Each structure stands twice: as structure tokens, then as C-alpha cells.
Amino acid sequence: MLKNITRFPISKLLLISATALFVSGCSQKITSINDTVRIAVQGTADIHKSANTIAALPYASTYVRIDNQSQLFMVLALAESATGETVTTPSSKTSPPLLKWLASDHGMLVTQSGRIVKTVNLAAGNLSITTSKTVDPLTLGLHLATTPTTWQRHIDWQPGYHNGYQLDSQFVFDQPEVLTINGKSVPVLRFSENVTIKQLDRHYSNTFWIEQRTGKVVKSQQYIAPDLPSVEMTILKPFG
């Protein structure tokens, strides 16, 4: 685990950015800014939605907890391909969409196959870019025997000019578990991703809970970058 993680304040309101709502091809059928605000805005205590409420929403949704702050409820604003085109359904195994989750202070989390690959406007700092020459094992499915258990990527992050740092990951199966998500029991496989940054002599671990049947990430605990906060995400209603 990273030590001396810098904490940052969480905005008391969550809402979908108006800049994303003009996209006509979005499958989530956002009808108005007011409707989206009504759904997304909540108070500062831990937020819990009923299974019926989540099922009734036309949006993909997630719980998010940053460090030990209050649990937040967020809905998906936009799904894009790697080339920036809006997509309405999940893509192929090698080209999953970028999912953009937005907050009222214009903070944004971007995920791909359950991994946070970019952040924008977070007070403590941001993950600027994630690149790799090989497919993320999360995309291939950690539940498959053919999926590599090692992976290498490069990241840039701020504050400061931290560019091109190499991260070496090793995935280790921990144990099977059963999570309760949105009122349902979900059999999962828990994996640890042990990350090493040799240039900084740093080590930390991310945790991913993947659905046993599909291999999709349904919950995760990830560090954004060295000295930046951890983010816990629980997918309530998946995209597509």
C-alpha cells in the first residue's frame, strides 16, 4: 500500500457535466440537464440507492469512495472509443470503450475495462495518461487461464512533471468471494495487482473483484498514481 497518500476534499454534490449532455448518440437517453441533476445530486453522507431506483434509471451507475471519504453515487456521462467517437455498446475485447464519470466540481474519472486510466480536475493531482503496448489483462479477463499475469504500462501524472514512469504489474489470485451489489449476491474472484515503479523504488497494490462468469470488474480499489488518493468503485448498473 502507498504511504502518506495526500487526501483531497470531496465536493458535496455530484452531477453530470452539461458539456457531455449534448451528445445525441448516447444510449443512456439523457432527456434534460434538470433530470440528470435531480438523479445525481445528493448530500454529504454515504449514499445508498435502492435496487428498484437503480434499475429504473436509464444510466449506468457506480458507487465511488475516494480514500476514506463519503460514498458517492455517480452516473455515466459518456462512453467513447479510443478515437473519440461516442459508442452505445461495449466494444471488442481489444478495444473497450472509455467510460467517463463526472462530478459537480468538474472532476472526472475515466475507466477502461474497470481500470482508472485518466482523471481530470481532482484537487490532489491527476493521472494524465496511461499507455501500453499490450492489452490490459483486465480487458482479456483475469478469470481465463490464457490471460497473462504480468503487464507493463507507462503513466504521466501531476502535480509536478512526472512523465513516462514505467509500472510493472503482477496479478495474483486471492480467493473467491460473494459480494452483495444492488441487493443481489454476485460470485466474484478477487485478484491483487502488485505494482512496482522501479524508478521511484515504490510498491503498492490494487484490488479487483471480477464476476466469475464474465470476468468483468464489478468492484475495485485502485491508486490513481504514486502519492495520489485511492479510489473504490462498485459498479451498480454496467454500461451496455
PDB file of C-alpha atoms in Angstrom, residues 46-197:
ATOM      1  CA  ASP A  46     -22.819   7.909   2.468  1.00  0.00           C
ATOM      2  CA  ILE A  47     -25.297   7.491  -0.342  1.00  0.00           C
ATOM      3  CA  HIS A  48     -27.276   4.280  -0.741  1.00  0.00           C
ATOM      4  CA  LYS A  49     -29.746   3.720  -3.567  1.00  0.00           C
ATOM      5  CA  SER A  50     -32.441   1.073  -3.582  1.00  0.00           C
ATOM      6  CA  ALA A  51     -32.249  -1.719  -6.134  1.00  0.00           C
ATOM      7  CA  ASN A  52     -35.514  -0.543  -7.683  1.00  0.00           C
ATOM      8  CA  THR A  53     -34.246   3.028  -8.040  1.00  0.00           C
ATOM      9  CA  ILE A  54     -31.034   1.909  -9.735  1.00  0.00           C
ATOM     10  CA  ALA A  55     -32.864  -0.486 -12.043  1.00  0.00           C
ATOM     11  CA  ALA A  56     -35.282   2.253 -13.075  1.00  0.00           C
ATOM     12  CA  LEU A  57     -32.538   4.672 -14.122  1.00  0.00           C
ATOM     13  CA  PRO A  58     -31.564   4.652 -17.816  1.00  0.00           C
ATOM     14  CA  TYR A  59     -27.933   5.286 -16.863  1.00  0.00           C
ATOM     15  CA  ALA A  60     -25.001   3.089 -15.957  1.00  0.00           C
ATOM     16  CA  SER A  61     -24.129   3.872 -12.352  1.00  0.00           C
ATOM     17  CA  THR A  62     -21.495   3.318  -9.695  1.00  0.00           C
ATOM     18  CA  TYR A  63     -20.684   3.982  -6.074  1.00  0.00           C
ATOM     19  CA  VAL A  64     -17.381   5.793  -5.602  1.00  0.00           C
ATOM     20  CA  ARG A  65     -15.359   6.310  -2.436  1.00  0.00           C
ATOM     21  CA  ILE A  66     -12.139   8.340  -2.562  1.00  0.00           C
ATOM     22  CA  ASP A  67      -9.786   7.478   0.293  1.00  0.00           C
ATOM     23  CA  ASN A  68     -11.989   7.301   3.410  1.00  0.00           C
ATOM     24  CA  GLN A  69     -14.431   9.997   2.347  1.00  0.00           C
ATOM     25  CA  SER A  70     -18.190   9.559   1.979  1.00  0.00           C
ATOM     26  CA  GLN A  71     -19.571   7.112  -0.536  1.00  0.00           C
ATOM     27  CA  LEU A  72     -20.843   8.885  -3.637  1.00  0.00           C
ATOM     28  CA  PHE A  73     -23.299   7.873  -6.342  1.00  0.00           C
ATOM     29  CA  MET A  74     -22.308   8.658  -9.929  1.00  0.00           C
ATOM     30  CA  VAL A  75     -23.884   8.002 -13.275  1.00  0.00           C
ATOM     31  CA  LEU A  76     -22.107   7.546 -16.582  1.00  0.00           C
ATOM     32  CA  ALA A  77     -21.986  10.693 -18.702  1.00  0.00           C
ATOM     33  CA  LEU A  78     -20.278   9.474 -21.835  1.00  0.00           C
ATOM     34  CA  ALA A  79     -18.750   6.394 -23.456  1.00  0.00           C
ATOM     35  CA  GLU A  80     -16.153   6.930 -26.154  1.00  0.00           C
ATOM     36  CA  SER A  81     -13.976   4.815 -28.402  1.00  0.00           C
ATOM     37  CA  ALA A  82     -10.204   5.245 -28.399  1.00  0.00           C
ATOM     38  CA  THR A  83     -10.630   7.608 -31.372  1.00  0.00           C
ATOM     39  CA  GLY A  84     -13.087   9.836 -29.510  1.00  0.00           C
ATOM     40  CA  GLU A  85     -16.302   8.617 -31.118  1.00  0.00           C
ATOM     41  CA  THR A  86     -19.383   8.126 -28.955  1.00  0.00           C
ATOM     42  CA  VAL A  87     -20.311   4.468 -28.534  1.00  0.00           C
ATOM     43  CA  THR A  88     -23.556   2.930 -27.357  1.00  0.00           C
ATOM     44  CA  THR A  89     -22.485  -0.652 -26.635  1.00  0.00           C
ATOM     45  CA  PRO A  90     -19.348  -2.315 -25.278  1.00  0.00           C
ATOM     46  CA  SER A  91     -16.689  -2.857 -27.937  1.00  0.00           C
ATOM     47  CA  SER A  92     -14.420  -5.800 -28.658  1.00  0.00           C
ATOM     48  CA  LYS A  93     -12.071  -7.424 -26.180  1.00  0.00           C
ATOM     49  CA  THR A  94      -9.126  -5.464 -27.531  1.00  0.00           C
ATOM     50  CA  SER A  95     -10.919  -2.127 -27.874  1.00  0.00           C
ATOM     51  CA  PRO A  96     -13.185  -1.487 -24.864  1.00  0.00           C
ATOM     52  CA  PRO A  97     -14.782   1.966 -24.537  1.00  0.00           C
ATOM     53  CA  LEU A  98     -13.547   4.757 -22.314  1.00  0.00           C
ATOM     54  CA  LEU A  99     -16.221   5.452 -19.701  1.00  0.00           C
ATOM     55  CA  LYS A 100     -16.381   8.969 -18.298  1.00  0.00           C
ATOM     56  CA  TRP A 101     -17.802   9.622 -14.831  1.00  0.00           C
ATOM     57  CA  LEU A 102     -18.187  13.295 -13.867  1.00  0.00           C
ATOM     58  CA  ALA A 103     -18.664  15.281 -10.639  1.00  0.00           C
ATOM     59  CA  SER A 104     -20.161  18.687  -9.936  1.00  0.00           C
ATOM     60  CA  ASP A 105     -16.774  20.361  -9.483  1.00  0.00           C
ATOM     61  CA  HIS A 106     -15.833  19.144 -12.989  1.00  0.00           C
ATOM     62  CA  GLY A 107     -13.735  16.329 -11.581  1.00  0.00           C
ATOM     63  CA  MET A 108     -13.731  13.291 -13.853  1.00  0.00           C
ATOM     64  CA  LEU A 109     -12.764   9.629 -13.650  1.00  0.00           C
ATOM     65  CA  VAL A 110     -12.144   7.784 -16.914  1.00  0.00           C
ATOM     66  CA  THR A 111     -12.195   3.988 -16.802  1.00  0.00           C
ATOM     67  CA  GLN A 112     -11.462   1.269 -19.325  1.00  0.00           C
ATOM     68  CA  SER A 113     -12.269  -2.364 -18.521  1.00  0.00           C
ATOM     69  CA  GLY A 114     -12.661  -1.291 -14.915  1.00  0.00           C
ATOM     70  CA  ARG A 115      -9.262   0.402 -14.666  1.00  0.00           C
ATOM     71  CA  ILE A 116      -8.917   4.130 -13.985  1.00  0.00           C
ATOM     72  CA  VAL A 117      -6.808   5.355 -16.915  1.00  0.00           C
ATOM     73  CA  LYS A 118      -7.190   9.120 -16.523  1.00  0.00           C
ATOM     74  CA  THR A 119      -8.520  11.744 -14.132  1.00  0.00           C
ATOM     75  CA  VAL A 120      -9.298  15.422 -14.626  1.00  0.00           C
ATOM     76  CA  ASN A 121      -9.643  18.339 -12.181  1.00  0.00           C
ATOM     77  CA  LEU A 122      -9.015  16.428  -8.967  1.00  0.00           C
ATOM     78  CA  ALA A 123      -7.663  18.716  -6.248  1.00  0.00           C
ATOM     79  CA  ALA A 124      -4.785  16.470  -5.152  1.00  0.00           C
ATOM     80  CA  GLY A 125      -3.488  15.845  -8.667  1.00  0.00           C
ATOM     81  CA  ASN A 126      -4.324  13.878 -11.762  1.00  0.00           C
ATOM     82  CA  LEU A 127      -3.389  10.856 -13.788  1.00  0.00           C
ATOM     83  CA  SER A 128      -2.788  12.428 -17.193  1.00  0.00           C
ATOM     84  CA  ILE A 129      -2.285   9.426 -19.425  1.00  0.00           C
ATOM     85  CA  THR A 130      -1.927   5.649 -19.375  1.00  0.00           C
ATOM     86  CA  THR A 131      -0.277   3.862 -22.291  1.00  0.00           C
ATOM     87  CA  SER A 132       0.758   0.293 -23.002  1.00  0.00           C
ATOM     88  CA  LYS A 133       1.940  -1.716 -25.966  1.00  0.00           C
ATOM     89  CA  THR A 134      -0.060  -4.753 -24.803  1.00  0.00           C
ATOM     90  CA  VAL A 135      -3.679  -5.343 -23.824  1.00  0.00           C
ATOM     91  CA  ASP A 136      -4.570  -4.884 -20.168  1.00  0.00           C
ATOM     92  CA  PRO A 137      -5.174  -8.300 -18.539  1.00  0.00           C
ATOM     93  CA  LEU A 138      -8.381  -6.793 -17.114  1.00  0.00           C
ATOM     94  CA  THR A 139      -9.621  -6.437 -20.678  1.00  0.00           C
ATOM     95  CA  LEU A 140      -8.726 -10.024 -21.564  1.00  0.00           C
ATOM     96  CA  GLY A 141     -10.295 -11.412 -18.379  1.00  0.00           C
ATOM     97  CA  LEU A 142      -8.319 -12.444 -15.316  1.00  0.00           C
ATOM     98  CA  HIS A 143     -10.555 -15.492 -14.904  1.00  0.00           C
ATOM     99  CA  LEU A 144      -9.103 -17.098 -18.040  1.00  0.00           C
ATOM    100  CA  ALA A 145      -6.075 -19.369 -17.834  1.00  0.00           C
ATOM    101  CA  THR A 146      -4.736 -17.874 -21.070  1.00  0.00           C
ATOM    102  CA  THR A 147      -4.576 -14.319 -19.707  1.00  0.00           C
ATOM    103  CA  PRO A 148      -1.057 -13.096 -18.838  1.00  0.00           C
ATOM    104  CA  THR A 149      -0.415 -12.469 -15.150  1.00  0.00           C
ATOM    105  CA  THR A 150       2.136  -9.707 -15.786  1.00  0.00           C
ATOM    106  CA  TRP A 151       1.704  -6.379 -17.532  1.00  0.00           C
ATOM    107  CA  GLN A 152       3.675  -3.213 -18.184  1.00  0.00           C
ATOM    108  CA  ARG A 153       2.366   0.300 -18.743  1.00  0.00           C
ATOM    109  CA  HIS A 154       3.557   3.899 -18.596  1.00  0.00           C
ATOM    110  CA  ILE A 155       1.809   6.789 -16.878  1.00  0.00           C
ATOM    111  CA  ASP A 156       2.101  10.562 -16.548  1.00  0.00           C
ATOM    112  CA  TRP A 157       0.698  12.383 -13.534  1.00  0.00           C
ATOM    113  CA  GLN A 158       0.562  15.778 -11.847  1.00  0.00           C
ATOM    114  CA  PRO A 159       1.314  17.887  -9.819  1.00  0.00           C
ATOM    115  CA  GLY A 160       4.876  18.145 -10.987  1.00  0.00           C
ATOM    116  CA  TYR A 161       6.170  16.766 -14.236  1.00  0.00           C
ATOM    117  CA  HIS A 162       6.012  13.022 -13.738  1.00  0.00           C
ATOM    118  CA  ASN A 163       6.216  11.728 -17.279  1.00  0.00           C
ATOM    119  CA  GLY A 164       6.779   8.284 -18.726  1.00  0.00           C
ATOM    120  CA  TYR A 165       7.109   6.314 -15.499  1.00  0.00           C
ATOM    121  CA  GLN A 166       7.039   2.569 -16.046  1.00  0.00           C
ATOM    122  CA  LEU A 167       4.709   0.446 -13.926  1.00  0.00           C
ATOM    123  CA  ASP A 168       5.250  -3.309 -13.727  1.00  0.00           C
ATOM    124  CA  SER A 169       2.210  -5.279 -12.579  1.00  0.00           C
ATOM    125  CA  GLN A 170       1.800  -8.829 -11.378  1.00  0.00           C
ATOM    126  CA  PHE A 171      -1.710 -10.207 -10.901  1.00  0.00           C
ATOM    127  CA  VAL A 172      -2.275 -12.707  -8.122  1.00  0.00           C
ATOM    128  CA  PHE A 173      -5.482 -14.604  -7.464  1.00  0.00           C
ATOM    129  CA  ASP A 174      -6.550 -14.186  -3.838  1.00  0.00           C
ATOM    130  CA  GLN A 175      -9.801 -16.059  -3.285  1.00  0.00           C
ATOM    131  CA  PRO A 176     -13.412 -16.426  -4.398  1.00  0.00           C
ATOM    132  CA  GLU A 177     -15.956 -14.263  -2.615  1.00  0.00           C
ATOM    133  CA  VAL A 178     -19.602 -13.321  -2.790  1.00  0.00           C
ATOM    134  CA  LEU A 179     -20.402  -9.605  -2.875  1.00  0.00           C
ATOM    135  CA  THR A 180     -23.807  -8.040  -2.341  1.00  0.00           C
ATOM    136  CA  ILE A 181     -24.282  -5.424  -5.049  1.00  0.00           C
ATOM    137  CA  ASN A 182     -27.554  -3.662  -5.691  1.00  0.00           C
ATOM    138  CA  GLY A 183     -29.342  -6.159  -3.464  1.00  0.00           C
ATOM    139  CA  LYS A 184     -28.027  -9.202  -5.322  1.00  0.00           C
ATOM    140  CA  SER A 185     -25.400 -11.792  -4.456  1.00  0.00           C
ATOM    141  CA  VAL A 186     -22.589 -11.696  -7.006  1.00  0.00           C
ATOM    142  CA  PRO A 187     -19.995 -14.518  -7.045  1.00  0.00           C
ATOM    143  CA  VAL A 188     -16.604 -12.954  -7.722  1.00  0.00           C
ATOM    144  CA  LEU A 189     -12.929 -13.754  -7.891  1.00  0.00           C
ATOM    145  CA  ARG A 190     -10.656 -11.366  -6.015  1.00  0.00           C
ATOM    146  CA  PHE A 191      -7.293 -10.507  -7.576  1.00  0.00           C
ATOM    147  CA  SER A 192      -4.460  -8.345  -6.306  1.00  0.00           C
ATOM    148  CA  GLU A 193      -2.416  -6.307  -8.742  1.00  0.00           C
ATOM    149  CA  ASN A 194       1.023  -5.766  -7.231  1.00  0.00           C
ATOM    150  CA  VAL A 195       2.554  -2.693  -8.838  1.00  0.00           C
ATOM    151  CA  THR A 196       6.245  -1.782  -8.868  1.00  0.00           C
ATOM    152  CA  ILE A 197       7.741   1.528 -10.012  1.00  0.00           C
TER     153      ILE A 197
END
